[in-house]
Amino acid sequence: MRLLTHNYMQSTVKGTERGYPLKIEATKIEFEASPFDAEFIQALLPKIDYTTLLFALKQISENGNADLAQTIIPELPESIKEDGEGEVDEALLKKLHTVMFDIHVVEGELVCPDTGRRFNIKMGIPNMILHADEL
Amino acid sequence: MTNNTDMEHHSEISHNRYNVLIEFAHIHLEFQRPELESVLSLHDIAIGRDCIEVPLPSSIPTVENYRPFLILSFDYHYAKEKFNLDDDGYVIQSDMSRFSKIDRTKPTIASVLSRCTLIRSAIELWGAGPSFDSCVEHARQLSSGCAGRITLENCMKLSSSWKITIHTLGTKFNREEQNDMRMKFAFFNLPGKVQMVNPTNEFLLIREVELDPKGTPLSQERDNFLSPPLAVYYGRVLGGIRDWRGNGRLDQFSLKKRSYLGPTSMDAELSLIMTNLGLVRNGSFCFDPFVGTGSILLTCGLRGGYCVGTDIDIRVLRGRSDEENVLSNFKQFRLNRPDLIRSDNALYHRHYRMNKPIYDVIVTDPPYGIRAGARKSGTKEEKIRAIPEDRRHDHIAQTKVYPVSDVMGDLLDVSARTLVMGGRLVYIIPSMRDFDVEKDLPNHECLEIAHVCYQPLQTELGRRVVVMKKVKEYDPSLRESYLSSVWINGPESAEKCANIRERLLEAAKLKPGYEEKAAYRKKRRQITREEKKKQRAKHV
């Protein structure tokens, strides 16, 4: 699961309205570099929730493989600054690309911030199916 | 045919314009033009606006059968600005990046058109007519047009070797006859020598004949008399290779080579076409809500898209083993892994936050119950039992039958909500012959149908690929209203694809030999079961 995908996932177990964003408790993360396209990342920015991205990044850095975290995961600023033409500095775009696309949570759990309901992640695939009594 | 009629046909293919003749493969007939239009639109080219389609010359007033040819005519200055008309290097390599990269900076026409799965070749048209002689005559006038003159001049400069290939669609001519045909075009006086292998330029002389619905030429000889051709074309091959569909091009993605397959894996050719219809390109955000074994998603990946797939069936997502799953297919083609999630498309709005539209393309083959029944969350049991805490987190939640009418309704609604404006939904819907495209397809106020293409599978059954475009912003407060107006003809339409399994079975039962076949299959299943039992007994 990439952090970009996590960005729009939520929990809506019966009774909760505040199932976003999901907490990430990663037990195994992997890094896989992918081709960088500045234009694509720039176009993607309005579609994501940056606060959630920072939140997710913090979670990953804290648990999961500490070594991996330190060597590869970049730091992101509190907010994204655009220049006069609404464009973001390329170095920052590269970091954003790495954070959104190249970090994969392979094993772990997603936790609903409200109900505490846990959704497991195995082989990188989160299992979000609700049980009959949660619908 | 009188000379006057000949001239009428000629005058429409003007040598003041840059003309290209496209030859299609004779399959997926209904997909050919939509695929071509879609691929052209990736380069911001629209037939009618940036180029025109010229009627094919014809020696018969009305041809009933399909003709796998199309002539596009460009204003010369437009063509010169838009394309690299000089460079015609070999574009048909097995390099996979060619499938994804859109070269916006003066691509060659071949590199634009070769993205179409269904195009066999394209030639720069130098002469065309309803007969051999009229084609030669038309070719003689090439340099009298401003575009033709420049084309010829350029060719003269670049041509160090050349050859003329004769394409007669099944009719046989002996060597002498073929050479006679070639000599008719000797007036061009091309410099350089004739070279059979890898010449700088290959010219194609096409003798078109009428084909039957299967693509076989209609009988050409009657009483030892050879029927005249339907049309004759002469031109320079673009892309450096006569047949773009040969050379194992499609073979790389063939199902046979993939490590993970399931009973409903989409054949490679159809996936390639669907992703063209969806306008998938580098950086497209692609989504398949019924991803299964990922065969369609794989093609999105091949075209450079960022892929997300969901499915309610955890077994198919995880695959058979570490070496045989959706991810291993992507790895096999050296693509970055897709994001897969086990979720329920009927509850998309509950699994995913939808405040902003994010997908560029949604392309999928929804489950119709023919080979893979659809499921959704929930249980068919009356009393809902709570799952004990200690088993909760890895419990595979029960699912219940998901009626096809809802599958489609939810698909359209999710698409309308999550596609960006102008984004496309491409899906497959099985249909029997009695399907009314106007009234039986599902609708959504925010989506407009761009194309519907039919692929016949058996006499009674075929499938349609439907392409829809998002044209209106989604209003969440209208969700119920959107969902209730999905089917114009009400539940009957949904029934038409929903009950296909039963109807197929009914139709099959009426066929001769059904009883025998059924008994045979039952016996084979029994044998397989016994084999498995023996295997298991061994391992104990």
XYZ file of C-alpha atoms in Angstrom:
675
model
C 0.000 0.000 0.000
C 1.413 3.375 -1.012
C 0.930 6.504 1.067
C -0.891 8.049 -1.879
C -3.528 5.330 -1.662
C -3.712 5.639 2.111
C -4.492 9.293 1.536
C -8.032 8.579 0.498
C -8.868 5.466 2.484
C -11.201 5.639 5.454
C -13.075 3.506 7.919
C -16.827 3.711 8.149
C -17.628 1.015 10.612
C -21.218 1.518 11.703
C -21.440 4.372 14.115
C -18.389 6.340 13.172
C -18.251 9.500 11.149
C -14.624 10.179 11.936
C -12.792 7.258 10.375
C -10.214 9.378 8.578
C -7.297 9.358 8.383
C -6.429 5.780 9.268
C -3.494 5.228 11.568
C -0.710 3.093 10.134
C 1.050 0.482 12.235
C 3.558 -0.938 9.812
C 5.585 -4.007 10.681
C 7.264 -4.241 7.285
C 7.872 -1.565 4.704
C 9.670 -1.772 1.382
C 11.146 0.796 -0.890
C 10.789 0.613 -4.671
C 11.974 3.495 -6.825
C 9.722 4.544 -9.679
C 10.146 6.993 -12.573
C 9.663 10.625 -11.616
C 7.471 12.903 -13.678
C 7.371 16.478 -12.364
C 4.278 17.433 -14.319
C 2.379 14.444 -13.014
C 3.238 15.142 -9.365
C 2.379 18.808 -9.786
C -1.048 17.834 -11.170
C -1.585 15.377 -8.353
C -1.055 17.888 -5.533
C -4.536 19.449 -5.539
C -6.064 15.982 -5.302
C -4.374 14.918 -2.086
C -4.744 15.897 1.531
C -1.292 17.127 2.528
C -1.922 17.007 6.268
C -2.816 13.348 5.988
C 0.322 12.704 3.954
C 2.487 14.273 6.671
C 0.601 12.271 9.275
C 1.155 9.027 7.371
C 4.830 9.815 6.867
C 5.293 10.424 10.561
C 3.669 7.073 11.371
C 5.935 5.237 8.953
C 9.053 6.912 10.256
C 8.227 6.022 13.822
C 7.546 2.334 13.432
C 8.517 -0.011 10.652
C 12.159 -0.534 9.759
C 14.081 2.195 11.478
C 17.101 1.839 9.168
C 15.032 2.126 6.057
C 13.284 5.134 7.483
C 16.463 7.023 8.146
C 18.266 6.370 4.916
C 15.478 6.751 2.415
C 12.503 8.609 3.698
C 12.847 12.320 3.088
C 11.529 15.013 5.343
C 8.665 17.107 4.156
C 7.914 20.724 5.050
C 4.844 21.705 7.054
C 3.163 23.111 3.996
C 3.831 23.317 0.293
C 5.003 26.656 -1.035
C 4.200 27.579 -4.583
C 6.000 30.213 -6.585
C 4.298 33.062 -8.434
C 3.001 30.734 -11.140
C 1.626 28.153 -8.757
C 4.539 25.818 -9.406
C 6.387 23.899 -6.780
C 10.157 23.611 -6.575
C 11.369 20.459 -8.325
C 13.456 19.198 -5.429
C 10.357 19.214 -3.285
C 8.359 17.505 -6.011
C 10.954 14.722 -6.041
C 10.602 14.260 -2.289
C 6.842 14.210 -2.607
C 7.135 11.616 -5.329
C 9.288 9.408 -3.117
C 6.904 9.700 -0.194
C 3.744 9.096 -2.190
C 4.942 6.424 -4.614
C 8.068 4.668 -3.475
C 7.257 3.648 0.076
C 5.175 0.501 0.361
C 3.612 -0.795 3.551
C 3.823 -4.518 3.004
C 2.749 -5.866 6.388
C 0.935 -4.142 9.209
C -2.395 -2.749 10.203
C -4.572 0.259 9.544
C -6.457 1.470 12.584
C -9.680 3.438 12.663
C -8.985 6.604 14.680
C -12.448 6.521 16.172
C -13.478 2.919 16.845
C -10.023 1.355 16.973
C -11.135 -1.267 14.451
C -8.070 -2.814 12.886
C -7.720 -3.654 9.192
C -4.791 -5.855 8.372
C -2.319 -5.465 5.520
C -0.729 -8.610 4.097
C 1.452 -8.783 0.995
C 0.826 -5.074 0.641
C -2.915 -5.613 0.302
C -5.150 -3.964 2.927
C -8.287 -5.908 3.787
C -11.065 -3.356 4.172
C -14.134 -5.570 4.031
C -16.548 -4.852 6.841
C -18.257 -7.644 8.691
C -21.991 -8.003 8.473
C -22.484 -6.443 11.889
C -20.393 -3.413 10.995
C -22.319 -2.415 7.910
C -17.097 2.206 -65.345
C -16.910 5.384 -67.348
C -13.992 7.738 -67.133
C -16.135 10.385 -65.560
C -16.863 8.290 -62.523
C -13.157 7.489 -62.240
C -12.299 11.148 -62.184
C -14.877 11.885 -59.508
C -13.237 9.419 -57.197
C -9.790 10.764 -57.974
C -10.530 14.367 -57.445
C -11.409 13.719 -53.828
C -7.908 12.480 -53.052
C -6.085 15.685 -53.713
C -2.338 15.859 -54.211
C -2.427 19.291 -52.617
C -2.974 17.523 -49.343
C -0.981 14.949 -47.410
C -2.860 11.660 -47.614
C -2.410 8.530 -45.546
C -4.007 5.160 -46.250
C -4.572 3.008 -43.184
C -5.052 -0.732 -43.441
C -6.773 -2.408 -40.507
C -6.604 -6.029 -39.454
C -9.848 -7.815 -40.164
C -10.949 -8.367 -36.570
C -12.743 -6.388 -33.873
C -14.353 -4.423 -36.668
C -16.456 -2.187 -34.470
C -13.439 -1.228 -32.407
C -11.285 0.042 -35.230
C -12.556 3.559 -35.708
C -13.153 4.263 -32.009
C -9.633 3.085 -31.230
C -8.201 5.235 -34.004
C -10.178 8.280 -32.877
C -9.065 7.740 -29.283
C -5.403 7.397 -30.184
C -5.563 10.480 -32.405
C -7.137 12.440 -29.584
C -4.091 11.647 -27.411
C -2.278 13.890 -29.872
C -5.111 16.357 -29.999
C -6.068 15.345 -33.523
C -9.743 15.091 -34.451
C -11.082 13.650 -37.686
C -13.227 16.324 -39.239
C -11.401 19.152 -37.547
C -7.675 18.537 -38.129
C -7.940 16.052 -40.971
C -10.692 14.634 -43.097
C -11.683 11.132 -43.993
C -11.808 10.706 -47.737
C -14.182 8.093 -49.222
C -12.396 5.067 -50.652
C -12.374 4.699 -54.419
C -14.581 1.879 -55.573
C -15.241 0.018 -58.780
C -18.635 -1.094 -57.443
C -21.267 1.530 -56.538
C -22.298 -0.041 -53.255
C -20.060 -2.402 -51.345
C -21.949 -4.283 -48.665
C -19.039 -5.915 -46.967
C -16.579 -4.279 -44.637
C -13.483 -2.698 -46.165
C -10.480 -2.611 -43.826
C -9.096 0.609 -45.270
C -9.397 4.261 -44.351
C -7.899 7.374 -45.962
C -7.007 10.366 -43.801
C -6.229 13.577 -45.582
C -4.258 16.374 -43.903
C -3.670 19.937 -44.935
C 0.016 19.868 -45.872
C 1.073 22.751 -43.646
C -0.742 21.248 -40.692
C 0.967 17.896 -41.323
C 4.375 19.548 -41.620
C 3.880 21.424 -38.329
C 2.427 18.529 -36.449
C 4.499 15.583 -37.621
C 8.030 14.723 -38.486
C 7.382 13.785 -42.097
C 10.977 13.031 -42.962
C 12.084 10.599 -40.372
C 10.740 7.171 -40.965
C 13.016 5.037 -38.944
C 11.902 1.706 -37.655
C 9.348 2.514 -34.982
C 8.061 -0.957 -34.422
C 10.563 -2.170 -31.894
C 9.756 -4.464 -29.073
C 10.548 -1.669 -26.670
C 7.692 -1.503 -24.246
C 8.061 2.148 -23.508
C 6.718 2.715 -26.979
C 3.371 1.610 -25.704
C 3.258 4.299 -23.106
C 5.198 7.339 -24.197
C 3.311 9.929 -26.136
C 5.823 11.871 -28.146
C 4.366 15.344 -28.261
C 7.284 16.923 -30.024
C 6.748 16.211 -33.732
C 6.198 12.494 -33.711
C 6.206 10.572 -36.972
C 2.794 9.578 -38.272
C 3.786 5.950 -37.863
C 4.569 6.378 -34.192
C 1.169 7.986 -33.648
C -0.815 5.402 -35.588
C 1.143 2.325 -34.505
C -0.286 2.734 -31.038
C -3.547 1.416 -32.512
C -3.650 -2.294 -31.874
C -5.874 -2.879 -34.872
C -3.898 -1.076 -37.563
C -1.834 -3.351 -39.785
C -0.023 -0.628 -41.667
C -0.148 2.894 -42.986
C 1.172 4.265 -46.261
C 1.788 7.711 -47.605
C -0.713 7.601 -50.451
C 0.807 8.421 -53.843
C -1.966 7.085 -56.057
C -5.398 5.548 -55.704
C -8.255 4.612 -57.974
C -11.013 2.136 -58.618
C -8.863 0.349 -61.157
C -5.215 -0.353 -61.830
C -4.955 2.140 -64.649
C -6.746 4.897 -62.769
C -4.382 4.386 -59.837
C -1.373 4.713 -62.121
C -2.880 7.810 -63.695
C -3.520 9.357 -60.286
C 0.040 8.586 -59.223
C 1.403 10.272 -62.334
C -0.215 13.470 -61.127
C 1.449 13.339 -57.700
C 3.935 16.114 -58.390
C 1.254 18.386 -59.799
C -0.036 19.007 -56.280
C 1.951 21.153 -53.831
C 2.030 18.444 -51.181
C 2.711 15.668 -53.652
C 5.575 17.540 -55.213
C 7.363 18.048 -51.882
C 6.697 14.452 -50.869
C 8.259 13.193 -54.066
C 11.222 15.544 -53.790
C 11.932 14.448 -50.231
C 11.736 10.841 -51.189
C 14.152 11.374 -54.038
C 16.653 12.928 -51.668
C 16.448 10.237 -49.033
C 16.018 7.127 -51.084
C 19.168 5.125 -51.501
C 17.429 1.819 -51.950
C 13.842 0.747 -52.420
C 11.469 -2.003 -53.373
C 7.844 -2.426 -54.349
C 5.786 -5.000 -52.497
C 2.580 -6.221 -54.049
C -0.326 -6.915 -51.715
C -3.081 -8.679 -53.573
C -5.345 -9.904 -50.790
C -5.324 -13.518 -51.756
C -5.355 -13.280 -55.547
C -2.375 -14.997 -57.112
C -0.254 -13.414 -59.786
C 2.847 -14.954 -61.273
C 6.208 -13.239 -61.241
C 5.847 -11.821 -64.705
C 2.465 -10.325 -63.937
C 3.844 -8.832 -60.735
C 6.756 -7.257 -62.517
C 4.426 -5.788 -65.111
C 2.513 -4.136 -62.299
C 5.704 -2.760 -60.796
C 6.902 -1.394 -64.106
C 3.785 0.707 -64.428
C 5.175 2.896 -61.658
C 8.676 3.104 -63.089
C 7.929 6.620 -64.305
C 8.814 7.897 -60.853
C 12.442 7.199 -61.694
C 13.534 6.759 -58.119
C 17.237 6.997 -57.501
C 19.138 4.215 -55.806
C 18.876 0.522 -56.316
C 16.213 -2.074 -55.780
C 16.947 -3.928 -52.579
C 14.788 -6.681 -51.189
C 16.049 -6.698 -47.628
C 15.779 -3.556 -45.508
C 15.609 -0.923 -48.253
C 15.384 2.734 -47.230
C 11.908 2.862 -48.662
C 9.329 0.205 -49.257
C 6.453 0.921 -51.603
C 3.230 -0.926 -51.401
C 0.927 -1.656 -54.301
C -2.389 -2.841 -52.940
C -5.012 -4.525 -55.046
C -8.105 -4.394 -52.885
C -10.837 -6.972 -53.391
C -14.124 -7.415 -51.623
C -13.936 -9.516 -48.463
C -16.634 -11.627 -46.858
C -17.616 -10.978 -43.217
C -14.825 -13.242 -42.032
C -12.202 -11.356 -43.997
C -11.733 -13.929 -46.716
C -11.635 -12.543 -50.252
C -14.803 -13.213 -52.218
C -14.236 -15.604 -55.074
C -12.100 -13.848 -57.612
C -12.230 -16.200 -60.492
C -15.325 -16.991 -62.425
C -15.081 -18.962 -65.679
C -11.335 -18.373 -65.760
C -11.939 -14.649 -65.775
C -10.341 -12.593 -63.039
C -12.764 -10.101 -61.502
C -11.607 -6.498 -61.463
C -10.298 -5.143 -58.168
C -12.404 -3.024 -55.842
C -9.684 -0.403 -55.693
C -5.957 -0.071 -56.211
C -3.588 1.929 -54.022
C 0.079 2.815 -54.287
C 2.223 4.499 -51.685
C 5.221 4.573 -49.408
C 5.192 2.417 -46.290
C 5.375 4.403 -43.042
C 7.170 3.122 -39.969
C 9.685 1.137 -41.940
C 7.787 -2.104 -41.626
C 5.046 -3.427 -43.878
C 3.055 -5.224 -41.164
C 2.872 -3.620 -37.733
C 1.001 -6.481 -36.176
C 3.556 -9.122 -37.036
C 6.995 -9.535 -35.507
C 5.624 -10.924 -32.293
C 4.531 -7.481 -31.235
C 1.422 -8.564 -29.447
C 2.962 -11.816 -28.445
C 4.939 -10.295 -25.597
C 1.782 -9.583 -23.720
C 0.058 -12.748 -24.724
C -1.729 -14.570 -21.963
C 0.394 -17.626 -22.515
C 3.440 -15.813 -21.237
C 1.997 -14.455 -18.028
C 2.764 -16.150 -14.760
C -0.687 -15.697 -13.236
C -3.915 -16.345 -15.039
C -7.461 -16.997 -14.027
C -10.583 -18.149 -15.861
C -11.638 -14.623 -16.636
C -8.289 -13.068 -17.553
C -8.923 -10.632 -20.368
C -7.147 -11.409 -23.582
C -4.220 -9.129 -24.224
C -5.530 -7.658 -27.453
C -8.818 -6.540 -25.977
C -7.051 -5.035 -22.954
C -4.741 -3.080 -25.232
C -7.723 -1.768 -27.160
C -9.642 -0.903 -23.989
C -6.758 1.073 -22.574
C -6.511 3.009 -25.817
C -10.231 3.714 -25.688
C -9.719 4.939 -22.139
C -6.867 7.225 -23.248
C -4.416 5.664 -20.789
C -1.017 7.308 -21.047
C 2.078 7.979 -18.973
C 0.988 9.150 -15.566
C -2.697 8.306 -15.975
C -4.289 7.461 -12.650
C -6.009 4.162 -13.485
C -8.499 2.216 -11.431
C -10.062 -1.226 -11.837
C -12.735 -1.905 -9.203
C -13.032 -5.596 -10.188
C -9.379 -6.242 -10.716
C -9.366 -10.051 -10.384
C -6.107 -11.397 -11.796
C -5.179 -7.898 -12.968
C -4.996 -8.520 -16.689
C -6.566 -5.187 -17.631
C -4.658 -3.320 -14.952
C -1.440 -4.813 -16.321
C -2.092 -3.147 -19.653
C -2.656 0.163 -17.877
C 0.712 -0.355 -16.257
C 2.307 -1.114 -19.611
C 1.009 2.186 -20.880
C 2.651 4.020 -18.014
C -0.342 4.486 -15.765
C -0.377 4.518 -11.974
C -2.557 1.531 -11.157
C -4.982 0.844 -8.360
C -7.142 -2.256 -8.282
C -9.738 -3.456 -5.833
C -11.626 -6.703 -5.490
C -13.799 -8.321 -2.895
C -12.181 -11.723 -3.414
C -9.053 -11.951 -1.296
C -7.970 -15.234 -2.863
C -7.706 -13.857 -6.340
C -5.825 -10.772 -5.077
C -3.290 -12.787 -3.165
C -2.943 -15.263 -5.983
C -1.854 -18.855 -5.806
C 1.594 -18.275 -4.385
C 4.394 -15.754 -4.168
C 5.292 -16.430 -7.753
C 1.782 -16.454 -9.090
C -0.233 -13.403 -8.233
C -1.223 -10.018 -9.621
C 2.025 -8.470 -8.417
C 4.153 -11.137 -10.056
C 2.548 -10.325 -13.401
C 3.622 -6.709 -13.010
C 7.073 -7.761 -11.889
C 7.401 -10.023 -14.892
C 7.052 -6.988 -17.152
C 9.279 -4.866 -14.927
C 6.525 -2.495 -13.964
C 6.128 -0.806 -10.625
C 3.705 -2.652 -8.443
C 0.041 -1.658 -8.491
C -1.834 -0.831 -5.310
C -4.340 -3.535 -4.510
C -7.030 -3.326 -1.874
C -9.610 -5.773 -0.768
C -12.745 -3.689 -0.723
C -16.322 -3.759 -1.902
C -17.284 -1.561 -4.824
C -20.868 -1.563 -3.589
C -19.515 0.292 -0.581
C -16.917 2.385 -2.358
C -18.188 5.535 -0.697
C -17.576 3.968 2.690
C -14.064 2.668 2.027
C -12.794 5.763 0.276
C -13.003 9.447 0.824
C -14.527 11.063 -2.233
C -14.276 14.760 -1.736
C -12.144 15.217 -4.855
C -12.263 13.356 -8.175
C -8.968 11.545 -8.683
C -9.093 8.949 -11.444
C -8.268 9.643 -15.059
C -9.455 6.264 -16.252
C -11.587 3.509 -14.819
C -11.297 0.388 -16.907
C -12.809 -2.914 -15.888
C -14.545 -6.160 -16.721
C -17.317 -6.376 -14.106
C -18.494 -9.770 -12.844
C -21.637 -10.904 -14.570
C -22.094 -14.370 -13.245
C -21.071 -16.135 -16.432
C -17.744 -17.343 -15.149
C -17.371 -15.390 -11.935
C -20.394 -14.426 -9.906
C -20.457 -11.039 -8.234
C -20.368 -10.682 -4.472
C -20.866 -7.844 -2.062
C -20.455 -7.349 1.687
C -22.987 -8.804 4.026
C -24.475 -12.162 4.684
C -27.545 -13.844 3.342
C -28.299 -15.110 6.809
C -31.173 -13.509 8.617
C -29.508 -13.213 11.976
C -26.237 -11.335 11.901
C -23.686 -12.920 14.216
C -20.919 -10.854 15.703
C -17.423 -12.161 15.082
C -15.508 -12.962 18.282
C -12.814 -10.391 19.049
C -9.872 -12.732 18.785
C -10.845 -13.798 15.284
C -11.879 -10.426 14.002
C -8.827 -8.993 12.434
C -8.150 -11.710 9.919
C -11.642 -12.989 9.505
C -12.659 -13.256 5.892
C -16.034 -11.576 6.078
C -18.934 -13.299 4.413
C -20.254 -11.948 1.190
C -23.580 -12.303 -0.513
C -24.801 -12.274 -4.089
C -24.519 -8.882 -5.788
C -27.141 -8.480 -8.474
C -25.843 -7.327 -11.858
C -28.177 -4.358 -11.966
C -26.516 -3.077 -8.793
C -23.025 -3.953 -10.007
C -23.545 -1.644 -12.983
C -25.385 1.029 -11.056
C -22.632 1.255 -8.475
C -19.924 1.173 -11.131
C -21.441 4.126 -12.969
C -22.071 6.061 -9.789
C -18.566 5.530 -8.425
C -17.149 6.493 -11.817
C -19.253 9.617 -12.066
C -18.043 10.671 -8.674
C -14.373 9.775 -8.784
C -13.404 10.471 -12.398
C -11.932 13.831 -13.251
C -13.886 15.872 -15.789
C -13.358 14.350 -19.214
C -12.083 11.165 -17.607
C -13.228 7.870 -19.106
C -14.952 4.742 -17.900
C -14.396 1.698 -20.099
C -16.265 -1.463 -19.216
C -17.417 -4.694 -20.762
C -20.991 -5.867 -20.793
C -22.011 -9.232 -22.173
C -25.057 -9.127 -24.357
C -27.200 -11.454 -26.313
C -28.259 -10.465 -29.783
C -31.485 -8.897 -28.569
C -29.740 -6.115 -26.728
C -30.987 -2.632 -27.504
C -27.947 -0.377 -27.293
C -30.135 2.690 -27.103
C -32.289 1.566 -24.220
C -30.615 -1.306 -22.410
C -27.292 0.241 -21.436
C -27.022 1.730 -17.951
C -27.038 5.530 -17.747
C -25.808 8.262 -15.488
C -26.533 11.950 -15.690
C -22.855 12.821 -15.266
C -21.601 10.394 -17.899
C -22.023 10.405 -21.647
C -21.523 7.419 -23.940
C -18.583 7.967 -26.287
C -18.381 4.544 -27.971
C -20.077 1.161 -27.903
C -18.201 -1.652 -29.684
C -19.546 -5.152 -30.175
C -17.399 -8.263 -30.214
C -19.262 -11.388 -31.298
C -18.245 -14.476 -29.337
C -20.769 -17.089 -30.390
C -23.847 -16.954 -32.550
C -26.038 -15.835 -29.682
C -23.607 -14.169 -27.348
C -21.215 -11.290 -27.703
C -19.758 -8.616 -25.554
C -19.850 -4.907 -25.822
C -17.147 -2.543 -24.698
C -18.749 0.681 -23.571
C -16.777 3.906 -23.248
C -18.257 6.747 -21.201
C -16.934 10.222 -20.559
C -17.536 12.360 -17.500
C -19.255 15.490 -18.677
C -20.940 16.856 -15.571
C -19.845 17.423 -11.978
C -21.250 14.994 -9.437
C -23.629 16.234 -6.775
C -23.511 13.929 -3.731
C -26.949 15.001 -2.591
C -28.396 13.533 -5.788
C -26.939 10.062 -5.269
C -30.268 8.307 -4.754
C -31.733 9.984 -7.802
C -28.720 9.028 -9.936
C -28.945 5.396 -8.845
C -32.663 5.110 -9.452
C -32.381 6.326 -13.055
C -29.597 3.974 -14.150
C -31.893 1.730 -16.168
C -34.275 3.423 -18.622
C -36.189 0.230 -19.241
C -36.095 -0.676 -15.594
C -34.952 -4.013 -14.241
C -35.630 -5.755 -17.605
C -32.443 -4.358 -19.096
C -30.360 -5.497 -16.178
C -31.972 -8.891 -16.511
C -30.715 -9.147 -20.059
C -27.123 -9.390 -18.919
C -27.831 -10.786 -15.491
C -29.464 -13.950 -16.613
C -27.065 -14.688 -19.395
C -25.739 -17.720 -17.585
C -29.188 -19.287 -17.401
C -30.021 -18.292 -20.951
C -26.753 -19.675 -22.258
C -27.491 -22.900 -20.463
C -30.988 -23.011 -21.915
C -29.649 -22.387 -25.398
C -26.929 -25.010 -24.923
C -29.434 -27.623 -23.735
C -31.332 -27.304 -26.953
C -28.270 -28.039 -29.031
C -27.644 -31.588 -30.226
C -25.081 -33.580 -28.317
C -25.641 -31.589 -25.127
C -26.501 -34.648 -23.051
C -23.363 -36.451 -24.112
C -21.165 -33.466 -23.438
C -22.658 -32.939 -19.994
C -22.144 -36.585 -19.090
C -18.567 -36.455 -20.361
C -17.774 -33.346 -18.320
C -19.279 -34.908 -15.214
C -17.101 -37.967 -15.660
C -13.963 -35.853 -16.085
C -14.759 -33.902 -12.928
C -15.108 -37.149 -11.038
C -11.770 -38.395 -12.318
C -10.069 -35.143 -11.303
C -11.595 -35.346 -7.828
C -10.335 -38.878 -7.376
C -6.871 -37.898 -8.555
C -6.787 -35.104 -6.006
C -7.858 -37.471 -3.239
C -5.057 -39.827 -4.135
C -2.551 -36.964 -4.148
C -3.645 -35.838 -0.742
C -3.532 -39.388 0.626
C 0.086 -39.682 -0.548
C 1.141 -36.545 1.297
C -0.359 -37.512 4.601
